[in-house]
Amino acid sequence: MRVQMLGLCRFSYVGMRGYQVEHESYDERRAYLYDPQRLARRWFWFTEIALPAWRMQTDPDFTLVVMTGPDLPEPYLGRLRDLEAEIPQLKLELVPPMKYHLKACRAAVAPHIDPSADVIGHFRHDDDDAVAVNYIEAARKDFRRVKGLWKAEGKLSLDYSRGLILRSEKGKVRLIPRICHNATAALTIFLPPDADETALNYDHSKLAQWMPGVAVTRPLMFVRTLHGDNDSGDMGPGLPWQLDEEALNRQISARFGLRPQWLEKIAAGL
């Protein structure tokens, strides 16, 4: 059974729906998302947190669609084009503003669906989060273990729940080990290739309403950031777990391709 792994990352896409922060008009939304200081911070998170592990995936057979608007200000649009040329798995989609956000997301993803695949593993990836370097490999392997659940309904969620919350506030940064069920990072929604939906169609906090789900609580699989630019700054429900500083430094390097000094670099860049 061939599984295509297909993700969507929205980079300051100007749409009127799909976010918790609301604006009254397109111009107001555009001004907010394209504010130069905000774009600089988003680029910092994207390149320093998100990209290292995508470059290092142990299974390179995946597609990550980066969705933004055709009027994204320079130098960021040019930088995204450069990344597309550099990273084979990264595909840039310039989507004009659309009234309905889910249709916009579908428009970005649809050109990259492989109709010869038996299953599409859809995932959403926020531009300031990270997944582990073996996320793609693990998702394929674990899907094979539970594919009977998918066959029964044609929908299945696979949730890697063990992660780190990176909280940045008032110039200080700290990491909080946390088990969070159905957080957006490292969560895969398996659908048929002809489905009209993507991962964005399903509220990750209410997945049980639509499909069976499997939670895999080991190993450490994601970093989720909380800071002033978040659409939602809530850590949400979860369970604490313990990791000493020495082990934490080893894990952030081995699991996410991040250097132990990255927290200081982040703090200095904010």
Coordinates of C-alpha atoms in Angstrom, one line a residue:
M1 CA 0.0 0.0 0.0
R2 CA 1.6 3.2 -1.2
V3 CA 1.4 6.1 1.3
Q4 CA 2.1 9.7 0.1
M5 CA 3.1 12.1 2.9
L6 CA 1.8 15.5 2.0
G7 CA 2.1 18.6 4.2
L8 CA 0.9 22.2 4.2
C9 CA 2.7 25.1 5.8
R10 CA 1.0 28.5 5.7
F11 CA 3.6 31.3 5.6
S12 CA 1.7 34.6 6.4
Y13 CA -1.0 33.7 3.9
V14 CA -3.6 36.5 3.7
G15 CA -7.0 35.0 3.9
M16 CA -10.1 36.2 5.7
R17 CA -10.8 33.0 7.6
G18 CA -8.9 30.1 9.1
Y19 CA -7.2 32.0 12.0
Q20 CA -8.2 32.7 15.6
V21 CA -7.0 36.3 15.3
E22 CA -9.8 38.2 13.5
H23 CA -9.7 41.3 11.3
E24 CA -12.5 43.4 9.9
S25 CA -11.1 43.7 6.3
Y26 CA -8.6 42.3 3.9
D27 CA -6.4 45.4 4.2
E28 CA -6.3 45.1 8.0
R29 CA -5.4 41.4 7.8
R30 CA -2.7 42.1 5.1
A31 CA -1.2 45.0 7.2
Y32 CA -1.0 42.7 10.2
L33 CA 0.5 39.7 8.4
Y34 CA 2.9 41.7 6.3
D35 CA 4.2 44.0 9.0
P36 CA 8.0 44.1 8.4
Q37 CA 8.9 43.3 12.0
R38 CA 6.5 40.4 12.2
L39 CA 7.7 38.9 8.9
A40 CA 11.3 39.1 10.1
R41 CA 10.3 37.2 13.3
R42 CA 8.3 34.6 11.3
W43 CA 11.3 34.0 8.9
F44 CA 13.5 33.6 11.9
W45 CA 11.3 30.9 13.4
F46 CA 10.8 29.2 10.1
T47 CA 14.5 29.0 9.2
E48 CA 15.8 28.4 12.7
I49 CA 13.2 26.0 14.1
A50 CA 11.2 24.4 11.4
L51 CA 13.6 23.8 8.5
P52 CA 16.5 22.0 10.1
A53 CA 14.6 18.7 10.6
W54 CA 12.8 18.9 7.3
R55 CA 16.2 19.0 5.6
M56 CA 17.3 15.9 7.6
Q57 CA 14.3 13.6 7.3
T58 CA 15.4 10.0 7.4
D59 CA 12.7 9.2 4.8
P60 CA 13.0 11.9 2.1
D61 CA 9.9 10.8 0.2
F62 CA 7.5 13.6 1.2
T63 CA 6.2 16.9 0.0
L64 CA 5.8 20.1 2.1
V65 CA 3.7 22.7 0.3
V66 CA 4.5 26.2 1.5
M67 CA 1.4 28.4 0.9
T68 CA 1.7 32.2 0.8
G69 CA 0.3 35.1 -1.3
P70 CA 1.6 36.3 -4.6
D71 CA 2.2 39.7 -3.1
L72 CA 4.3 38.5 -0.2
P73 CA 6.8 41.3 0.3
E74 CA 10.5 40.9 -0.7
P75 CA 12.9 39.7 0.3
Y76 CA 10.7 36.9 1.7
L77 CA 9.1 35.8 -1.6
G78 CA 12.5 35.6 -3.2
R79 CA 13.9 33.6 -0.2
L80 CA 11.0 31.1 -0.5
R81 CA 11.8 30.6 -4.2
D82 CA 15.4 30.0 -3.3
L83 CA 14.4 27.4 -0.7
E84 CA 12.2 25.7 -3.2
A85 CA 15.1 25.4 -5.6
E86 CA 17.4 24.1 -2.8
I87 CA 15.1 21.6 -1.0
P88 CA 13.5 19.1 -3.4
Q89 CA 10.6 18.3 -1.1
L90 CA 9.5 21.9 -0.6
K91 CA 6.9 23.2 -3.1
L92 CA 5.9 26.9 -3.1
E93 CA 2.2 27.7 -3.9
L94 CA 1.2 31.3 -4.4
V95 CA -2.5 31.4 -3.6
P96 CA -4.5 34.7 -4.2
P97 CA -6.7 35.8 -1.2
M98 CA -9.8 33.6 -1.0
K99 CA -12.9 34.1 1.1
Y100 CA -13.0 30.5 2.3
H101 CA -9.8 29.4 3.9
L102 CA -10.3 25.7 3.5
K103 CA -10.8 26.1 -0.3
A104 CA -7.6 28.1 -0.4
C105 CA -5.7 25.3 1.4
R106 CA -7.2 22.7 -0.9
A107 CA -6.1 24.8 -3.9
A108 CA -2.5 24.8 -2.6
V109 CA -2.4 21.1 -1.9
A110 CA -4.4 19.7 -4.8
P111 CA -1.6 20.0 -7.5
H112 CA 0.7 17.9 -5.4
I113 CA -1.6 14.9 -4.7
D114 CA -0.3 11.7 -6.2
P115 CA -3.4 10.0 -7.7
S116 CA -1.5 6.7 -7.9
A117 CA -1.1 6.6 -4.1
D118 CA -3.4 4.4 -2.1
V119 CA -3.4 6.7 0.9
I120 CA -2.5 10.3 1.5
G121 CA -0.9 11.2 4.9
H122 CA -2.0 14.8 5.2
F123 CA -0.2 17.0 7.8
R124 CA -0.2 20.6 8.6
H125 CA 3.0 22.3 9.8
D126 CA 3.1 25.7 11.5
D127 CA 6.0 27.7 10.3
D128 CA 7.4 28.1 13.9
D129 CA 7.2 24.5 15.0
A130 CA 9.5 21.5 14.4
V131 CA 9.0 17.8 13.9
A132 CA 11.7 15.1 14.6
V133 CA 14.0 14.0 11.8
N134 CA 12.3 10.6 11.6
Y135 CA 8.7 11.9 11.6
I136 CA 8.0 10.9 7.9
E137 CA 9.6 7.4 8.4
A138 CA 7.8 6.8 11.6
A139 CA 4.4 7.9 10.3
R140 CA 4.7 5.4 7.3
K141 CA 5.8 2.6 9.5
D142 CA 3.1 3.1 12.2
F143 CA 0.4 3.5 9.6
R144 CA 1.2 0.0 8.3
R145 CA 0.7 -1.3 11.8
V146 CA -2.9 0.1 12.1
K147 CA -4.0 0.4 8.5
G148 CA -7.0 -1.9 9.3
L149 CA -8.5 1.0 11.2
W150 CA -8.1 3.2 8.1
K151 CA -9.6 0.6 5.8
A152 CA -12.7 0.4 8.0
E153 CA -13.6 4.1 7.6
G154 CA -11.3 5.7 5.1
K155 CA -10.1 8.2 7.7
L156 CA -7.5 7.8 10.5
S157 CA -5.5 10.2 12.7
L158 CA -2.0 9.2 13.9
D159 CA -0.8 11.4 16.8
Y160 CA 2.7 11.7 18.1
S161 CA 2.0 13.2 21.5
R162 CA 5.4 13.6 23.2
G163 CA 6.9 17.0 22.6
L164 CA 8.5 20.1 23.9
I165 CA 6.8 23.4 24.4
L166 CA 9.1 26.3 23.7
R167 CA 7.7 29.3 25.5
S168 CA 9.1 32.7 24.7
E169 CA 8.0 35.7 26.7
K170 CA 9.5 38.9 28.1
G171 CA 12.9 38.1 26.5
K172 CA 13.2 34.7 28.2
V173 CA 12.9 31.3 26.5
R174 CA 12.3 28.0 28.2
L175 CA 11.5 24.4 27.2
I176 CA 8.6 22.5 28.8
P177 CA 8.4 18.7 28.3
R178 CA 4.8 18.0 27.5
I179 CA 2.6 15.2 26.3
C180 CA -0.1 16.9 24.2
H181 CA -2.7 14.8 22.4
N182 CA -3.6 15.9 18.9
A183 CA -1.4 19.0 18.8
T184 CA -0.9 20.2 15.2
A185 CA 2.7 19.3 15.0
A186 CA 3.5 15.6 14.1
L187 CA -0.2 14.8 13.7
T188 CA -1.1 13.0 10.5
I189 CA -4.6 12.6 8.9
F190 CA -4.8 9.7 6.5
L191 CA -7.3 10.1 3.7
P192 CA -8.0 8.6 0.3
P193 CA -6.3 10.4 -2.6
D194 CA -9.7 11.5 -4.0
A195 CA -10.9 13.1 -0.8
D196 CA -11.7 16.8 -1.0
E197 CA -10.3 17.5 2.5
T198 CA -6.9 18.2 3.8
A199 CA -5.6 18.2 7.4
L200 CA -6.9 21.7 7.8
N201 CA -10.5 20.6 7.4
Y202 CA -10.5 18.9 10.8
D203 CA -10.3 20.7 14.1
H204 CA -7.4 18.9 15.7
S205 CA -9.0 19.2 19.2
K206 CA -12.1 17.4 18.0
L207 CA -10.8 14.6 15.7
A208 CA -12.7 11.9 17.5
Q209 CA -15.9 13.3 16.0
W210 CA -14.8 12.3 12.6
M211 CA -12.4 9.4 12.7
P212 CA -10.6 6.8 14.8
G213 CA -7.3 7.8 16.2
V214 CA -4.1 6.3 17.4
A215 CA -1.7 8.0 19.9
V216 CA 2.0 7.1 19.9
T217 CA 3.5 8.6 23.1
R218 CA 7.2 7.8 22.4
P219 CA 9.6 9.0 21.3
L220 CA 10.0 12.8 21.5
M221 CA 8.5 14.0 18.1
F222 CA 7.8 17.7 18.1
V223 CA 8.7 21.2 19.3
R224 CA 5.8 23.6 19.5
T225 CA 6.5 27.3 20.1
L226 CA 4.4 29.8 22.1
H227 CA 5.2 33.5 21.7
G228 CA 3.7 36.8 20.9
D229 CA 3.0 36.1 17.3
N230 CA 1.0 32.9 17.8
D231 CA -2.5 32.7 16.5
S232 CA -3.2 30.8 19.7
G233 CA -1.0 31.2 22.7
D234 CA -2.6 28.6 24.8
M235 CA -0.5 25.5 25.8
G236 CA -3.7 23.5 26.1
P237 CA -4.3 20.3 28.1
G238 CA -1.5 17.8 28.5
L239 CA 0.8 15.9 30.8
P240 CA 4.2 16.9 32.1
W241 CA 7.2 14.6 31.7
Q242 CA 10.8 15.0 32.9
L243 CA 14.0 15.4 31.0
D244 CA 17.2 16.7 32.6
E245 CA 19.3 19.4 30.9
E246 CA 22.0 17.1 29.6
A247 CA 19.5 14.8 28.0
L248 CA 17.5 17.7 26.7
N249 CA 20.6 19.1 24.9
R250 CA 21.2 15.6 23.3
Q251 CA 17.6 15.3 22.3
I252 CA 17.2 18.7 20.6
S253 CA 20.3 17.9 18.5
A254 CA 19.6 14.3 17.6
R255 CA 15.8 14.6 17.2
F256 CA 15.5 18.1 15.6
G257 CA 18.9 19.0 14.2
L258 CA 19.2 21.9 16.6
R259 CA 22.3 22.9 18.4
P260 CA 22.3 23.1 22.2
Q261 CA 23.0 26.8 22.0
W262 CA 19.9 27.5 20.0
L263 CA 17.9 28.8 23.0
E264 CA 20.4 31.6 23.5
K265 CA 20.3 32.4 19.8
I266 CA 16.5 32.5 19.8
A267 CA 16.5 34.7 22.9
A268 CA 19.0 37.1 21.3
G269 CA 17.0 37.2 18.1
L270 CA 13.7 38.2 19.7

